[in-house]
């Protein structure tokens, strides 16, 4: 007998998450210099780590022999001021992926179902399947969430609906009024997990006042991250905001020290580095214009994006991806998201975008008709 055979069948059936290829791995595989490789594969911040966060990280080095503050008091206090919510409404996570999983663990059991959209973030089906509960994938509409169909898909046993706004990998966005109508219409026993990982990349006038919705909808949970505009993807820190009752449940199932000392300190500092956030936002606006102009010039279809990345159509995505890798450019194949003819690229610095577009031009030229 094989010990693996006794694991639940729903665990054995999980398809492993396919992350963006690390720079070191590409260097090894293709014999390239790491310094000559650019990674535009995981929607990371091309400006790196904010100076304030770097200083905060250096300041905690001497204290690393001690366990972190398991309640994350200082970061929660900073978030509480920033968002104008109670500290008891917050849940910190080892990345927002962690809080997505905590929501699933706290609210789902195998007899339940959870609803999410086709082409939505891959972590939703993963955390649902890890519980052994049923995932209901609702077909996308114009690559985005079809909220009417999602509301109709909710069953008596549904306990969570996941919505990403903006969505990754399609970059689609749902207007605040449509989103609030959707939340208001859902049954009270369904937790709405609204994933706002790219919130800070939205133009200010497009951002929903989703924090204010929490007062009206105790079944709403917002998740956000320090991995994107705040530039801390490698440290793994994100959070959820909800009603105090929901936050309390998630806090009970999390590991006592799920966020490490460096992450806690860096996140609090990054939250305060308004100049860095503004610079990152502005770089993205300019880079998005550069990228989309490039796609138009190459006559490639792309999905207009509200995030820090764009998904574009190349046909033979495997071949184009391989040609890009050989040129030292890492983007993200998204066949696993049901988009086998498309690739996703993160907006980089102007120089990185230029290099990517030049490599893409050669790649689609050399693979055309193949
Ligand atoms: C990048 C991303 C996150 C953030 O994940 P972390 O675990 O916080 O790094 C969450 N949701 C979506 C849709 C994302 O694209």
Short mmCIF file of C-alpha atoms and ligand atoms in Angstrom, two decimals:
data_model
loop_
_atom_site.label_atom_id
_atom_site.label_comp_id
_atom_site.label_asym_id
_atom_site.label_seq_id
_atom_site.Cartn_x
_atom_site.Cartn_y
_atom_site.Cartn_z
CA UNK A 1 0.00 0.00 0.00
CA UNK A 2 1.18 3.47 -0.87
CA UNK A 3 0.81 6.00 1.95
CA UNK A 4 -0.23 8.66 -0.59
CA UNK A 5 -3.31 6.64 -1.52
CA UNK A 6 -4.86 7.27 1.86
CA UNK A 7 -4.89 11.06 1.36
CA UNK A 8 -8.42 12.25 0.47
CA UNK A 9 -9.14 11.97 -3.24
CA UNK A 10 -9.91 15.71 -3.43
CA UNK A 11 -6.38 16.42 -2.17
CA UNK A 12 -4.79 14.04 -4.64
CA UNK A 13 -6.78 15.70 -7.44
CA UNK A 14 -5.39 19.20 -6.79
CA UNK A 15 -3.51 20.56 -9.80
CA UNK A 16 -0.35 22.27 -8.48
CA UNK A 17 -0.26 26.08 -8.73
CA UNK A 18 2.05 27.21 -11.55
CA UNK A 19 4.03 30.22 -10.33
CA UNK A 20 5.96 32.66 -12.50
CA UNK A 21 9.39 31.27 -13.33
CA UNK A 22 12.09 32.57 -10.96
CA UNK A 23 15.02 34.42 -12.56
CA UNK A 24 17.54 31.94 -11.08
CA UNK A 25 15.68 28.98 -12.63
CA UNK A 26 15.66 30.52 -16.12
CA UNK A 27 19.37 31.35 -15.77
CA UNK A 28 20.10 27.69 -14.90
CA UNK A 29 17.88 26.24 -17.61
CA UNK A 30 19.07 28.38 -20.51
CA UNK A 31 22.59 29.26 -19.36
CA UNK A 32 21.75 32.98 -19.17
CA UNK A 33 23.20 35.64 -16.87
CA UNK A 34 20.76 36.56 -14.10
CA UNK A 35 21.59 40.22 -14.64
CA UNK A 36 20.36 39.97 -18.24
CA UNK A 37 16.98 38.52 -17.33
CA UNK A 38 13.83 40.55 -16.71
CA UNK A 39 10.86 39.08 -14.86
CA UNK A 40 7.48 40.49 -15.78
CA UNK A 41 5.60 37.39 -14.70
CA UNK A 42 4.06 37.88 -11.26
CA UNK A 43 2.78 41.46 -11.11
CA UNK A 44 5.55 42.54 -8.78
CA UNK A 45 6.54 46.18 -8.34
CA UNK A 46 9.34 47.12 -10.79
CA UNK A 47 10.58 49.81 -8.38
CA UNK A 48 11.52 47.20 -5.79
CA UNK A 49 11.20 47.72 -2.04
CA UNK A 50 10.37 51.22 -0.77
CA UNK A 51 13.23 52.97 1.06
CA UNK A 52 11.13 53.27 4.23
CA UNK A 53 10.36 49.54 4.20
CA UNK A 54 14.06 48.74 3.67
CA UNK A 55 14.99 50.82 6.71
CA UNK A 56 12.30 49.09 8.78
CA UNK A 57 13.60 45.67 7.73
CA UNK A 58 17.16 46.58 8.75
CA UNK A 59 15.90 47.78 12.12
CA UNK A 60 14.35 44.41 13.02
CA UNK A 61 17.35 42.23 12.10
CA UNK A 62 18.75 42.25 15.63
CA UNK A 63 15.44 41.09 17.06
CA UNK A 64 14.94 38.06 14.83
CA UNK A 65 15.80 35.57 17.58
CA UNK A 66 12.44 36.43 19.15
CA UNK A 67 9.04 35.33 17.88
CA UNK A 68 7.06 38.02 16.08
CA UNK A 69 4.11 39.79 17.70
CA UNK A 70 1.46 37.17 17.01
CA UNK A 71 -1.26 39.83 17.09
CA UNK A 72 0.60 42.19 14.76
CA UNK A 73 -0.34 45.12 16.97
CA UNK A 74 1.67 47.83 15.21
CA UNK A 75 0.70 46.85 11.70
CA UNK A 76 -2.93 46.51 12.71
CA UNK A 77 -2.80 49.90 14.37
CA UNK A 78 -1.35 51.42 11.19
CA UNK A 79 -4.00 49.71 9.04
CA UNK A 80 -6.74 50.70 11.44
CA UNK A 81 -5.79 54.36 11.03
CA UNK A 82 -5.26 54.06 7.30
CA UNK A 83 -8.61 52.35 6.63
CA UNK A 84 -10.62 53.83 9.51
CA UNK A 85 -11.71 50.41 10.79
CA UNK A 86 -11.39 48.78 14.21
CA UNK A 87 -8.31 46.70 14.91
CA UNK A 88 -10.70 43.83 15.72
CA UNK A 89 -11.86 43.89 12.09
CA UNK A 90 -8.43 42.95 10.74
CA UNK A 91 -6.79 39.64 9.94
CA UNK A 92 -3.12 39.58 8.90
CA UNK A 93 -1.83 36.90 6.59
CA UNK A 94 1.34 35.43 5.12
CA UNK A 95 0.34 37.12 1.87
CA UNK A 96 -3.33 37.65 1.10
CA UNK A 97 -3.29 34.06 -0.24
CA UNK A 98 -3.10 33.07 3.41
CA UNK A 99 -6.23 35.02 4.35
CA UNK A 100 -8.08 33.58 1.35
CA UNK A 101 -7.30 30.15 2.72
CA UNK A 102 -8.31 31.18 6.24
CA UNK A 103 -11.69 32.30 4.90
CA UNK A 104 -12.17 28.90 3.26
CA UNK A 105 -11.10 27.03 6.40
CA UNK A 106 -13.35 29.12 8.64
CA UNK A 107 -16.49 28.95 6.48
CA UNK A 108 -16.41 25.84 4.30
CA UNK A 109 -16.86 22.15 4.96
CA UNK A 110 -17.12 19.32 2.44
CA UNK A 111 -20.94 19.56 2.28
CA UNK A 112 -20.71 23.18 1.05
CA UNK A 113 -20.05 24.86 -2.26
CA UNK A 114 -18.21 28.05 -3.21
CA UNK A 115 -18.74 30.21 -6.29
CA UNK A 116 -16.07 31.94 -8.40
CA UNK A 117 -15.67 33.07 -11.99
CA UNK A 118 -13.97 31.45 -14.96
CA UNK A 119 -10.54 33.09 -15.56
CA UNK A 120 -10.49 34.34 -11.96
CA UNK A 121 -7.53 34.09 -9.58
CA UNK A 122 -6.28 30.47 -9.37
CA UNK A 123 -6.08 30.47 -5.59
CA UNK A 124 -9.90 30.40 -5.18
CA UNK A 125 -10.41 26.92 -6.66
CA UNK A 126 -7.26 25.75 -4.84
CA UNK A 127 -8.41 26.70 -1.33
CA UNK A 128 -11.92 25.39 -2.03
CA UNK A 129 -10.64 22.06 -3.27
CA UNK A 130 -8.29 21.68 -0.30
CA UNK A 131 -11.39 21.61 1.95
CA UNK A 132 -13.02 18.99 -0.27
CA UNK A 133 -15.93 21.24 -0.96
CA UNK A 134 -17.56 21.85 -4.32
CA UNK A 135 -16.33 24.70 -6.51
CA UNK A 136 -18.86 26.27 -8.88
CA UNK A 137 -17.07 28.06 -11.72
CA UNK A 138 -19.32 30.55 -13.49
CA UNK A 139 -18.52 31.29 -17.17
CA UNK A 140 -16.94 34.70 -17.69
CA UNK A 141 -18.57 37.48 -19.66
CA UNK A 142 -16.15 39.49 -21.84
CA UNK A 143 -13.32 37.92 -19.78
CA UNK A 144 -14.74 39.40 -16.57
CA UNK A 145 -17.08 38.31 -13.79
CA UNK A 146 -20.71 37.80 -14.86
CA UNK A 147 -22.26 38.96 -11.60
CA UNK A 148 -25.85 38.13 -12.58
CA UNK A 149 -24.87 34.57 -13.45
CA UNK A 150 -22.79 34.30 -10.29
CA UNK A 151 -25.74 35.38 -8.13
CA UNK A 152 -27.91 32.76 -9.87
CA UNK A 153 -25.24 30.09 -9.34
CA UNK A 154 -25.45 30.45 -5.55
CA UNK A 155 -27.00 27.31 -4.01
CA UNK A 156 -28.49 26.63 -0.56
CA UNK A 157 -25.17 25.04 0.45
CA UNK A 158 -23.00 27.92 -0.89
CA UNK A 159 -21.04 29.64 1.85
CA UNK A 160 -18.47 31.73 -0.05
CA UNK A 161 -18.47 33.75 -3.26
CA UNK A 162 -15.05 34.94 -4.41
CA UNK A 163 -14.76 38.08 -6.55
CA UNK A 164 -11.50 39.68 -7.69
CA UNK A 165 -11.75 43.38 -8.52
CA UNK A 166 -9.75 44.09 -10.60
CA UNK A 167 -9.38 40.48 -11.65
CA UNK A 168 -6.12 38.69 -12.31
CA UNK A 169 -5.19 37.53 -14.97
CA UNK A 170 -7.74 39.34 -17.15
CA UNK A 171 -7.45 42.82 -15.61
CA UNK A 172 -11.22 43.36 -15.80
CA UNK A 173 -12.99 45.69 -13.38
CA UNK A 174 -16.48 45.91 -11.89
CA UNK A 175 -17.96 49.36 -11.20
CA UNK A 176 -18.79 50.12 -7.54
CA UNK A 177 -22.56 50.38 -8.01
CA UNK A 178 -22.76 47.00 -9.77
CA UNK A 179 -20.57 45.44 -7.10
CA UNK A 180 -22.63 46.77 -4.23
CA UNK A 181 -25.89 45.64 -5.84
CA UNK A 182 -24.41 42.16 -6.16
CA UNK A 183 -23.35 42.04 -2.50
CA UNK A 184 -26.71 43.39 -1.31
CA UNK A 185 -28.63 40.76 -3.29
CA UNK A 186 -26.74 37.74 -1.93
CA UNK A 187 -28.23 35.69 0.92
CA UNK A 188 -26.95 36.61 4.39
CA UNK A 189 -25.38 33.16 4.89
CA UNK A 190 -22.96 33.66 2.00
CA UNK A 191 -19.59 35.27 2.75
CA UNK A 192 -18.50 37.55 -0.09
CA UNK A 193 -14.72 37.56 -0.35
CA UNK A 194 -13.86 40.65 -2.36
CA UNK A 195 -10.21 40.46 -3.38
CA UNK A 196 -8.83 43.95 -3.95
CA UNK A 197 -5.17 43.08 -4.53
CA UNK A 198 -4.91 45.72 -7.29
CA UNK A 199 -7.07 48.39 -5.64
CA UNK A 200 -4.21 50.89 -5.41
CA UNK A 201 -3.63 50.69 -9.17
CA UNK A 202 -7.15 51.88 -9.94
CA UNK A 203 -7.62 55.52 -10.85
CA UNK A 204 -8.81 57.16 -7.61
CA UNK A 205 -12.22 58.02 -9.07
CA UNK A 206 -12.81 54.34 -9.92
CA UNK A 207 -12.07 52.99 -6.44
CA UNK A 208 -15.10 51.75 -4.55
CA UNK A 209 -15.58 52.90 -0.98
CA UNK A 210 -15.75 49.22 -0.15
CA UNK A 211 -14.66 49.83 3.46
CA UNK A 212 -17.92 51.69 4.05
CA UNK A 213 -19.88 48.67 2.79
CA UNK A 214 -18.63 46.64 5.76
CA UNK A 215 -21.06 48.49 8.05
CA UNK A 216 -24.01 47.41 5.91
CA UNK A 217 -22.92 43.87 5.02
CA UNK A 218 -21.54 41.78 7.89
CA UNK A 219 -21.04 38.96 5.36
CA UNK A 220 -18.47 40.99 3.37
CA UNK A 221 -14.73 40.32 3.67
CA UNK A 222 -12.20 42.48 1.80
CA UNK A 223 -8.70 41.22 1.13
CA UNK A 224 -5.69 43.35 0.18
CA UNK A 225 -1.98 42.81 -0.13
CA UNK A 226 1.47 44.35 0.30
CA UNK A 227 2.75 42.27 -2.63
CA UNK A 228 1.80 44.63 -5.46
CA UNK A 229 1.96 48.42 -5.23
CA UNK A 230 3.72 48.24 -1.84
CA UNK A 231 6.53 46.16 -3.35
CA UNK A 232 6.83 43.42 -0.70
CA UNK A 233 5.88 40.22 -2.60
CA UNK A 234 8.91 38.35 -1.26
CA UNK A 235 8.03 39.04 2.36
CA UNK A 236 4.49 37.62 2.07
CA UNK A 237 2.09 39.92 3.86
CA UNK A 238 -1.54 40.72 3.21
CA UNK A 239 -4.70 41.26 5.19
CA UNK A 240 -8.45 40.93 5.35
CA UNK A 241 -10.96 43.45 6.69
CA UNK A 242 -14.43 42.34 7.70
CA UNK A 243 -16.92 42.48 10.51
CA UNK A 244 -15.32 41.80 13.89
CA UNK A 245 -17.12 38.43 14.17
CA UNK A 246 -15.78 37.19 10.83
CA UNK A 247 -12.29 38.52 11.58
CA UNK A 248 -12.36 36.72 14.94
CA UNK A 249 -13.16 33.38 13.27
CA UNK A 250 -10.35 33.74 10.74
CA UNK A 251 -7.93 34.69 13.50
CA UNK A 252 -8.83 31.51 15.38
CA UNK A 253 -7.82 29.24 12.49
CA UNK A 254 -4.62 31.01 11.51
CA UNK A 255 -1.23 29.93 12.80
CA UNK A 256 -0.24 31.98 15.87
CA UNK A 257 2.81 33.52 14.13
CA UNK A 258 1.70 33.48 10.50
CA UNK A 259 3.31 36.86 9.69
CA UNK A 260 7.02 37.23 10.45
CA UNK A 261 8.74 40.16 12.17
CA UNK A 262 10.33 41.59 9.03
CA UNK A 263 7.04 41.52 7.17
CA UNK A 264 5.15 43.21 9.98
CA UNK A 265 7.69 46.03 10.23
CA UNK A 266 8.13 46.45 6.47
CA UNK A 267 4.39 46.53 5.80
CA UNK A 268 3.74 49.21 8.41
CA UNK A 269 6.53 51.33 6.91
CA UNK A 270 5.39 50.73 3.33
CA UNK A 271 1.85 51.78 4.19
CA UNK A 272 3.30 55.12 5.24
CA UNK A 273 5.53 55.63 2.21
CA UNK A 274 3.04 57.69 0.22
CA UNK A 275 5.73 59.02 -2.13
CA UNK A 276 6.72 55.48 -3.13
CA UNK A 277 3.11 54.41 -3.67
CA UNK A 278 2.44 57.47 -5.83
CA UNK A 279 5.61 56.90 -7.87
CA UNK A 280 4.64 53.23 -8.37
CA UNK A 281 1.14 54.19 -9.45
CA UNK A 282 2.40 56.80 -11.91
CA UNK A 283 5.00 54.45 -13.37
CA UNK A 284 2.20 51.97 -13.99
CA UNK A 285 -0.01 54.52 -15.75
CA UNK A 286 2.83 55.46 -18.11
CA UNK A 287 3.90 51.83 -18.58
CA UNK A 288 0.36 50.70 -19.35
CA UNK A 289 0.15 53.34 -22.11
CA UNK A 290 3.51 52.17 -23.49
CA UNK A 291 2.51 48.50 -23.44
CA UNK A 292 -0.91 48.95 -25.04
CA UNK A 293 0.58 51.20 -27.75
CA UNK A 294 3.09 48.40 -28.38
CA UNK A 295 0.36 45.76 -28.70
CA UNK A 296 -1.55 47.96 -31.13
CA UNK A 297 1.57 48.43 -33.22
CA UNK A 298 2.11 44.67 -33.29
CA UNK A 299 -1.60 44.19 -34.07
CA UNK A 300 -2.06 41.92 -31.09
CA UNK A 301 -5.36 41.75 -29.21
CA UNK A 302 -5.19 42.58 -25.52
CA UNK A 303 -7.72 42.82 -22.71
CA UNK A 304 -7.90 46.41 -21.40
CA UNK A 305 -6.55 46.13 -17.86
CA UNK A 306 -7.17 47.97 -14.60
CA UNK A 307 -4.20 46.34 -12.87
CA UNK A 308 -0.40 46.42 -13.26
CA UNK A 309 -0.39 43.78 -16.00
CA UNK A 310 -1.95 43.08 -19.41
CA UNK A 311 -3.13 39.87 -20.98
CA UNK A 312 -2.55 39.69 -24.74
CA UNK A 313 -3.28 37.17 -27.47
CA UNK A 314 -0.50 35.55 -29.45
CA UNK A 315 -2.05 32.32 -30.71
CA UNK A 316 0.75 29.82 -30.12
CA UNK A 317 1.46 31.02 -26.59
CA UNK A 318 3.83 28.15 -25.82
CA UNK A 319 6.10 28.97 -28.74
CA UNK A 320 6.06 32.72 -28.12
CA UNK A 321 6.72 32.14 -24.43
CA UNK A 322 9.69 29.93 -25.24
CA UNK A 323 11.12 32.53 -27.61
CA UNK A 324 10.74 35.19 -24.91
CA UNK A 325 12.43 32.98 -22.32
CA UNK A 326 15.37 32.44 -24.67
CA UNK A 327 15.60 36.22 -24.95
CA UNK A 328 15.70 36.46 -21.15
CA UNK A 329 12.18 37.80 -20.73
CA UNK A 330 9.85 36.01 -18.30
CA UNK A 331 6.11 36.52 -18.75
CA UNK A 332 3.24 34.32 -17.61
CA UNK A 333 1.53 31.62 -19.70
CA UNK A 334 -2.09 31.38 -18.56
CA UNK A 335 -3.35 28.17 -20.15
CA UNK A 336 -4.13 27.04 -16.60
CA UNK A 337 -6.65 29.88 -16.42
CA UNK A 338 -8.44 28.65 -19.53
CA UNK A 339 -6.59 31.10 -21.81
CA UNK A 340 -4.17 28.90 -23.78
CA UNK A 341 -3.64 31.43 -26.61
CA UNK A 342 -2.82 34.30 -24.29
CA UNK A 343 0.12 35.50 -22.20
CA UNK A 344 0.14 37.92 -19.28
CA UNK A 345 2.83 40.53 -18.85
CA UNK A 346 3.47 42.74 -15.83
CA UNK A 347 4.07 46.44 -16.43
CA UNK A 348 7.75 47.05 -15.76
CA UNK A 349 10.00 50.09 -15.92
CA UNK A 350 10.06 51.95 -19.25
CA UNK A 351 13.30 50.17 -20.16
CA UNK A 352 11.89 46.75 -19.28
CA UNK A 353 8.73 47.42 -21.27
CA UNK A 354 10.80 48.48 -24.27
CA UNK A 355 12.92 45.34 -24.05
CA UNK A 356 9.84 43.14 -23.67
CA UNK A 357 8.11 44.71 -26.69
CA UNK A 358 11.21 44.32 -28.85
CA UNK A 359 11.58 40.67 -27.82
CA UNK A 360 7.88 40.09 -28.39
CA UNK A 361 8.14 41.57 -31.87
CA UNK A 362 10.88 39.09 -32.77
CA UNK A 363 9.04 36.25 -31.04
CA UNK A 364 5.75 36.72 -32.87
CA UNK A 365 7.66 37.29 -36.12
CA UNK A 366 9.71 34.11 -35.78
CA UNK A 367 6.80 31.95 -34.60
CA UNK A 368 4.17 33.29 -37.03
CA UNK A 369 2.51 30.52 -38.97
CA UNK A 370 4.20 27.86 -36.86
C1 LIG B 1 -1.24 38.93 -6.54
C2 LIG B 1 -2.65 38.65 -6.08
C3 LIG B 1 -2.93 38.51 -4.75
C4 LIG B 1 -1.87 38.71 -3.72
O1 LIG B 1 -1.35 37.56 -3.25
P1 LIG B 1 -0.33 37.63 -2.02
O2 LIG B 1 -0.51 36.31 -1.38
O3 LIG B 1 -0.81 38.76 -1.14
O4 LIG B 1 1.01 37.88 -2.57
C5 LIG B 1 -4.23 38.27 -4.36
N1 LIG B 1 -5.22 38.20 -5.27
C6 LIG B 1 -4.99 38.38 -6.57
C7 LIG B 1 -6.12 38.35 -7.53
C8 LIG B 1 -3.69 38.58 -7.01
O5 LIG B 1 -3.44 38.71 -8.32
#
